[in-house]
Amino acid sequence: MLPGIVTVGEGSSGLNVRGGNYDQNAFYLNGVTIYNPSHMFGFFSSFNSDIIKDFSIYKGHVPVKYGGRLSSVFNIIARQGNRKRFTAHGGVSPVAANLSVEGPLKKDTSSFLFSIRSLYSDWLLKRIKDPTINQSKAGFNDISFSWNYDLAKNHWAVFGYHSQDKFQLADLNVYEYANNGFSLNLVSNFTANHYGSFTLSASGYSFSTTEKQWETEAFSHAYSLMDYKFSADFSWVLGSKNTVEYGVVGNFLALDKGKLSPYGSESIREPIEFGKEQGLEMALYLSDKFDIFPWLNIVAGVRLAEYSNLGPGNVYTYAPGSPMDIRYIQDTLVFGKREIISSQFQPDIRTALNFVTDKNGSIKLSFNQLHQNIFVLNNTIALSPNAQWKLADYHIRPARSNQYSAGIFRVFPEIGIETAFETYYKKIIDNPEFIDGADFMDNPHSETLLLPGKQDAYGFECLVKRNGRRIEGWLSYTYSRSVVQINGEKVWQKINNGLSYPANYDIPHVVNAVINYHINRRVTASTVVSYQTGKPVTYPISVYYQNGIPYVEYSERNAYRIPDYFRMDVALTIEGNLRRHKPLHNSLILGVYNLTGRQNPYSVYFVSENGKIRSYQYSVIGIPIFTITWSFKLGNYAAS
């Protein structure tokens, strides 16, 4: 609901930030990389809000300690657990439940936190008349735990996370995917002004899918990705006006892209081995935050990274002057275990200026250079469970970007309003785009399906927020354009005849409103309103015949748009009594999702019927849905 951040679509995973693709965002939960940040295709977050302590989004100036993504960083820090007393809180709805338990292991010194969530919607699906739906199953669960311990000058923290989703659409297909992660963190205070944070983490993402809709095309496929990372981050306060941050980061990635196998005796699919990939990124960074004047602060930093694509692996080379196509394979390069297949040096410079105009206002300018070495193979606009991550390699270069941002920020304390106005321009080089008709599930040679290109993203963001009043909330508006051009020297190195076209995630206008009305201390009415321009789409525009055979002609890429999106949700939160001394506090949340019952289009597709091509609109949820949730916590209303 914040400006510059757009959901991919209803019933879809992923976010588009400042005109970037959903794979250009990094999500960290206590140092663990989360590769699929949502449950059930976007309807639930992978992060349990009950355990979150701090949530930072970097989409303008990105600190040099972060790398590997072009658009944004979402850094989420979980709570350490109550160090004074044992407590619990949770909630139950007709389809989902959650519970968190926390408390001291040694009072004021050590604590733990454990949380679990689960979705159990099968009983509801069975009551829907549509036979495809009532034979389906959908569910997820996630578990997280943390342990924290304080010593004289050190703080130890252990964190673990597991989530798993399973979705079965009748007997047509089955999706299963999982996130797993573990982190160990040590914060050591060397002196009063100098400390270091050492983090070792491992995270994994895996999925398996079985497609059974057409017996002759049925297949099964499993895939996994492991991410191992070590970081040493240091902060040194040199004085009241100067702080230096520096560190080193090592990141090892191992992908097993799996094997596609025919499913069932009727399937004629050919088995395909997609192979394995490995990559290593090593980085050093240094930044300085300096108050030059009372009204001027500067943050300047440099990140020096080296990315290597590692063996074992076989790399095909293609005949010079020919397309990258298996028909033109000239030779095979064989690389042994841990042998460097390709390597790139990636220097990034980042800086930010903060001008304080007065006690209530500031102007901020920033410049970012970023590189990305891993991206998603998926030729749809949404992050589907079976979307495959792919490393930059011998043929596919890492993408890189330069972003310029400027913003004006002002607070009006007398009326409780904060305002922010920002504009940005982002230039991306070597952005991979799928060629027309590409299908990565039928071709293990990714370099034959992708072309590098240029992407220009620019926009304007506005936020007006009101706090501390009976009526509070915010209104945000985003104008954003994202334009791609693939215009190589050869005809086969072009997409859309070399002309610029809107990216799949080009959403020019987005308006979001969040309004909370505190009727009294116990009752709050809330509403969420969201509007956005329809996503780009390529339509068939004519049919021509050659020797009696019909051929469909399509428009220029993304020349049209599906209808605009609009949704309004409302909720009423009723708190229990506000007595100071009581063992349990309750609250009840009544809500309506999609109050107006608008049938928002997820996609528009075409079917040939009786010699004619007919268009259809697919909507995920086209009716109002009533929800009710009971929440509780030990203690009174103010208990944490």
Short mmCIF file of C-alpha atoms in Angstrom, two decimals, residues 522 576-585 635-638:
data_model
loop_
_atom_site.label_atom_id
_atom_site.label_comp_id
_atom_site.label_asym_id
_atom_site.label_seq_id
_atom_site.Cartn_x
_atom_site.Cartn_y
_atom_site.Cartn_z
CA ARG A 522 -12.37 -0.36 21.86
CA GLY A 576 -12.27 -6.69 24.74
CA ASN A 577 -12.60 -4.77 27.99
CA LEU A 578 -9.71 -2.57 29.04
CA ARG A 579 -9.32 -3.70 32.62
CA ARG A 580 -5.74 -3.51 33.89
CA HIS A 581 -5.73 -6.83 35.76
CA LYS A 582 -6.98 -9.81 33.76
CA PRO A 583 -5.43 -13.05 32.48
CA LEU A 584 -6.48 -12.78 28.81
CA HIS A 585 -7.32 -10.03 26.35
CA GLY A 635 -2.48 -10.16 29.90
CA ASN A 636 -4.32 -6.90 29.35
CA TYR A 637 -4.81 -4.65 26.31
CA ALA A 638 -1.40 -3.00 26.68
#
